[in-house]
XYZ file of C-alpha atoms in Angstrom:
343
model
C 89.784 5.565 5.689
C 89.222 2.393 7.700
C 85.969 1.369 9.338
C 87.534 2.133 12.709
C 88.459 5.639 11.633
C 85.005 6.361 10.230
C 83.263 5.274 13.397
C 85.617 6.854 15.912
C 86.002 10.069 13.948
C 89.527 10.206 15.236
C 91.617 10.020 12.050
C 93.291 13.370 11.606
C 95.938 14.571 9.217
C 98.264 14.765 12.234
C 97.618 11.116 13.137
C 98.066 10.045 9.511
C 101.407 11.801 9.257
C 102.495 10.284 12.572
C 101.726 6.803 11.320
C 103.370 7.340 7.919
C 106.458 8.862 9.512
C 106.660 5.908 11.882
C 106.497 3.452 8.993
C 109.256 5.285 7.164
C 111.446 5.326 10.250
C 110.849 1.646 10.890
C 111.756 0.801 7.280
C 114.937 2.850 7.434
C 115.874 1.208 10.724
C 115.338 -2.263 9.292
C 117.651 -1.509 6.368
C 120.395 -0.139 8.595
C 123.280 -2.642 9.052
C 123.384 -2.001 12.759
C 119.704 -2.873 13.083
C 119.567 -6.114 11.115
C 119.141 -8.263 14.203
C 116.961 -5.767 16.079
C 113.478 -6.820 17.158
C 110.485 -5.596 15.199
C 108.829 -2.435 16.518
C 105.964 -3.176 18.887
C 102.609 -2.200 17.399
C 101.397 0.401 19.900
C 98.163 2.384 20.086
C 97.097 5.318 22.218
C 93.442 5.933 23.067
C 92.827 9.442 24.388
C 89.642 11.218 25.446
C 91.129 14.666 24.784
C 93.304 16.275 22.080
C 96.963 15.251 22.170
C 97.783 18.914 22.872
C 96.159 18.632 26.309
C 98.835 18.792 29.027
C 98.566 15.298 30.471
C 98.094 13.369 27.251
C 100.711 15.443 25.430
C 103.390 13.899 27.651
C 102.287 10.358 26.786
C 102.163 11.297 23.113
C 105.625 12.888 23.227
C 107.155 9.809 24.846
C 105.493 7.557 22.273
C 106.846 9.619 19.375
C 110.324 9.440 20.917
C 110.086 5.655 21.239
C 108.862 5.450 17.654
C 111.799 7.514 16.398
C 114.122 5.019 18.121
C 112.391 2.207 16.278
C 111.065 0.590 19.464
C 107.387 0.962 18.625
C 105.109 1.508 15.632
C 102.692 4.074 17.058
C 99.247 5.297 16.122
C 96.515 6.915 18.203
C 92.926 8.085 18.456
C 92.148 11.376 20.199
C 88.889 12.978 21.363
C 87.391 9.538 21.991
C 84.172 9.847 23.992
C 83.702 7.824 27.156
C 80.920 5.864 25.481
C 83.222 4.933 22.585
C 86.350 4.233 24.599
C 85.899 0.477 25.081
C 84.964 0.003 21.431
C 88.098 1.811 20.210
C 90.254 -0.249 22.578
C 88.684 -3.425 21.241
C 89.216 -2.396 17.614
C 92.923 -1.800 18.211
C 93.147 -5.169 19.963
C 91.459 -6.884 17.012
C 93.860 -5.106 14.626
C 96.943 -6.748 16.053
C 98.290 -4.054 18.385
C 100.442 -5.517 21.150
C 100.600 -2.515 23.507
C 97.589 -0.258 24.084
C 97.792 2.750 26.361
C 95.556 5.619 27.388
C 93.588 7.085 30.293
C 90.594 5.245 31.721
C 89.710 7.388 34.737
C 86.072 7.716 33.642
C 85.737 4.225 32.109
C 87.532 1.933 34.528
C 85.060 -0.951 34.459
C 84.558 -0.945 30.689
C 88.283 -0.746 29.931
C 89.122 -3.584 32.296
C 86.477 -5.758 30.669
C 88.135 -5.217 27.295
C 91.581 -6.007 28.696
C 90.234 -9.246 30.137
C 89.077 -10.286 26.657
C 92.616 -10.002 25.237
C 95.046 -11.547 27.761
C 97.832 -11.690 25.148
C 97.846 -7.894 24.725
C 99.569 -5.494 27.137
C 97.449 -2.600 28.398
C 99.173 0.372 30.062
C 96.470 2.668 31.391
C 96.294 5.859 33.385
C 94.066 4.968 36.323
C 93.052 6.064 39.798
C 93.010 2.432 40.913
C 95.716 -0.074 41.686
C 96.540 -3.032 39.446
C 94.446 -6.164 39.746
C 96.413 -9.409 39.929
C 93.438 -11.151 38.358
C 93.968 -8.979 35.274
C 97.583 -9.848 34.628
C 97.902 -7.939 31.339
C 96.883 -4.486 32.608
C 99.398 -2.198 34.295
C 98.365 1.204 35.611
C 100.167 4.520 35.912
C 99.591 8.058 37.066
C 101.522 11.306 37.039
C 103.120 11.168 40.460
C 105.009 14.439 39.974
C 104.417 15.669 43.518
C 108.174 16.193 43.970
C 108.367 18.778 41.192
C 105.058 20.335 42.283
C 106.432 20.783 45.781
C 109.556 22.509 44.450
C 107.466 24.810 42.256
C 105.501 25.763 45.369
C 108.673 26.895 47.118
C 109.270 29.311 44.249
C 105.636 30.445 44.215
C 105.726 31.267 47.909
C 108.769 33.456 47.341
C 107.192 35.271 44.385
C 103.724 36.133 45.672
C 103.467 39.620 47.133
C 100.021 39.356 48.708
C 100.261 35.738 49.860
C 96.957 35.040 48.074
C 97.209 32.215 45.550
C 94.525 30.922 43.190
C 94.431 27.258 42.148
C 92.315 26.034 39.233
C 92.006 22.282 38.635
C 90.035 19.997 36.337
C 88.445 17.460 38.701
C 89.187 16.741 42.384
C 90.603 13.279 41.700
C 93.775 11.812 43.253
C 96.154 12.665 40.403
C 95.140 16.336 40.603
C 94.702 16.542 44.363
C 98.161 15.209 45.208
C 99.859 17.797 42.999
C 97.864 20.641 44.508
C 98.634 19.520 48.054
C 102.344 19.185 47.249
C 102.363 22.647 45.683
C 100.623 24.143 48.727
C 103.126 22.469 51.053
C 105.968 23.975 49.037
C 104.398 27.422 49.210
C 104.195 27.167 52.990
C 107.973 26.660 53.114
C 108.597 30.207 51.925
C 105.254 31.882 52.694
C 103.798 30.319 55.869
C 100.878 32.759 55.951
C 99.757 32.051 52.371
C 96.045 31.700 51.625
C 94.615 29.591 48.807
C 91.520 29.844 46.635
C 90.818 26.374 45.202
C 88.326 25.606 42.446
C 87.627 22.783 39.968
C 86.031 23.416 36.578
C 84.640 19.920 35.978
C 86.480 19.414 32.704
C 89.859 18.251 31.450
C 89.862 20.642 28.527
C 87.820 23.832 28.782
C 90.256 26.789 28.566
C 87.501 29.458 28.528
C 85.979 28.129 31.759
C 89.399 27.832 33.417
C 90.178 31.378 32.354
C 86.947 32.782 33.794
C 87.531 30.935 37.060
C 91.031 32.388 37.230
C 89.696 35.885 36.569
C 87.379 35.495 39.578
C 90.312 34.476 41.769
C 92.319 37.497 40.672
C 89.316 39.667 41.520
C 89.405 37.951 44.899
C 92.955 39.111 45.522
C 95.154 36.363 44.061
C 98.424 37.671 42.598
C 99.735 34.228 41.600
C 97.889 31.321 39.994
C 98.497 27.571 39.908
C 97.681 26.633 36.313
C 96.649 22.988 36.495
C 94.453 23.575 33.406
C 94.889 25.401 30.114
C 93.345 28.876 30.209
C 94.652 29.880 33.636
C 97.912 31.330 32.349
C 95.958 33.336 29.764
C 94.031 35.001 32.577
C 97.232 35.636 34.510
C 98.882 37.180 31.479
C 95.942 39.465 30.756
C 95.733 40.688 34.358
C 99.488 41.011 34.919
C 99.829 38.395 37.666
C 102.165 35.398 37.838
C 101.476 31.720 37.222
C 103.015 28.331 37.969
C 102.694 25.682 35.270
C 101.866 22.014 35.565
C 102.933 18.914 33.581
C 104.351 20.892 30.619
C 106.550 23.983 30.297
C 104.584 26.861 28.765
C 106.975 29.673 29.588
C 107.779 30.224 25.918
C 104.118 31.108 25.431
C 103.916 33.232 28.598
C 107.462 34.599 29.087
C 106.470 37.304 31.563
C 103.880 35.206 33.379
C 104.910 31.585 34.000
C 107.646 31.590 36.638
C 108.207 27.849 36.946
C 106.563 24.559 36.018
C 106.483 21.014 37.363
C 107.209 18.791 34.361
C 106.068 15.211 33.832
C 108.345 12.925 31.827
C 106.437 9.845 30.650
C 109.480 8.320 28.969
C 110.605 6.197 31.969
C 107.088 4.763 32.286
C 106.739 3.869 28.622
C 110.307 2.595 28.320
C 109.705 0.198 31.195
C 106.548 -1.111 29.511
C 108.340 -1.549 26.185
C 111.092 -3.526 27.898
C 108.596 -5.796 29.648
C 106.585 -6.413 26.473
C 109.788 -7.145 24.572
C 110.906 -9.622 27.252
C 107.491 -11.241 27.539
C 107.331 -10.279 31.211
C 104.644 -7.560 31.136
C 102.271 -7.987 34.075
C 99.823 -6.174 36.341
C 101.918 -3.532 38.112
C 101.775 0.031 39.344
C 103.998 2.122 37.086
C 103.342 5.273 39.106
C 106.793 5.125 40.684
C 108.401 5.881 37.308
C 106.972 9.418 37.549
C 108.931 10.124 40.731
C 111.797 12.578 40.435
C 114.290 9.955 41.640
C 113.374 7.888 38.569
C 113.658 10.866 36.181
C 109.889 10.955 35.777
C 109.533 14.592 36.792
C 111.565 17.755 37.031
C 111.347 21.471 37.626
C 111.495 23.439 34.379
C 114.312 25.972 33.920
C 113.476 29.487 35.149
C 114.199 30.950 31.727
C 113.043 34.570 31.673
C 112.701 34.535 35.450
C 116.335 33.618 35.982
C 117.688 36.195 38.427
C 114.196 37.287 39.515
C 113.513 34.553 42.081
C 114.995 35.242 45.556
C 118.232 33.327 46.051
C 117.086 31.970 49.399
C 114.201 30.197 47.658
C 116.501 28.788 44.986
C 118.885 27.522 47.653
C 115.998 25.772 49.394
C 114.861 24.242 46.084
C 118.328 22.799 45.506
C 118.536 21.525 49.073
C 115.163 19.796 48.891
C 115.870 18.425 45.417
C 119.043 16.810 46.649
C 117.191 15.354 49.630
C 114.427 14.011 47.355
C 116.952 12.299 45.101
C 118.832 10.816 48.046
C 115.666 9.717 49.805
C 116.249 11.962 52.828
C 113.086 13.929 52.028
C 109.820 12.382 50.873
C 107.106 14.608 49.447
C 103.820 13.752 51.120
C 101.259 12.161 48.780
C 97.849 13.466 49.819
C 95.050 12.366 47.475
C 92.240 14.062 49.432
C 90.416 16.982 47.863
C 92.173 20.284 48.660
C 90.066 23.098 50.054
C 90.360 26.860 50.021
C 92.139 28.045 53.124
């Protein structure tokens, strides 16, 4: 175990296997005749404050594993990194020769940017609530701008609620959460204009028990459909026999009679763009948020699965109409980063 791993406490059997598998894949790729002239994989590190199973980070992790399997990157990561340790872990990866470092710095913006400034030759791709800084040319920012898919999931939710009372449980009222909630609410209003919303934030990115208890309270308050921005909400919905709409990942396989639809985030276009820029030596301060838009294949509406045939056709027709308009540019989902309120 390296000094970094001892201090960060982030080396897990899962991370070890990921790194070993990546090395094996890279070796096999190098020996393949068709890959003889291919560029070396880019040493890439992920620094995450939550487990890689958490919705948001899981999409970054999935995209990184896909890029590693292609031989584009050599990927390792640290998870459950505390805010106080975040800058140190970033710096250790930078000192270890990693050329692309990515993660989420929403709670450590200043500290992370200071580290990036110390290593101008390294590319940093960071989830952030702020825009890129031209003075920090080696840090690009991104966010999950999946408001298009959230809006479409709201159309379905509005058609599926019987009472018109919808509960919404979020982590923190920050832009990347707020915009998805507002888009979802706007979609609901398309098919249920009289809908009412209970909105609450649990003050954590990963606290399923707290999210579950908050959801229970909303069901007691009359909600018959829940917006599951956090893990734990769908568990409450399943136990109480109400419906749920997923966010960022598709959990219908785990809740086949509960999760009607989900807005999915695809991080692959964002990461692929960064890999290309690093490879070309053209990586710079930029806002990669646009690569999460549906028109750039950064988001989608999950298949209905077990709810196929159960959603009113009129709602499905509207979803298809709006989707086509989003892709053509004839319809633009409003991006509202203000904190949503119960209404």
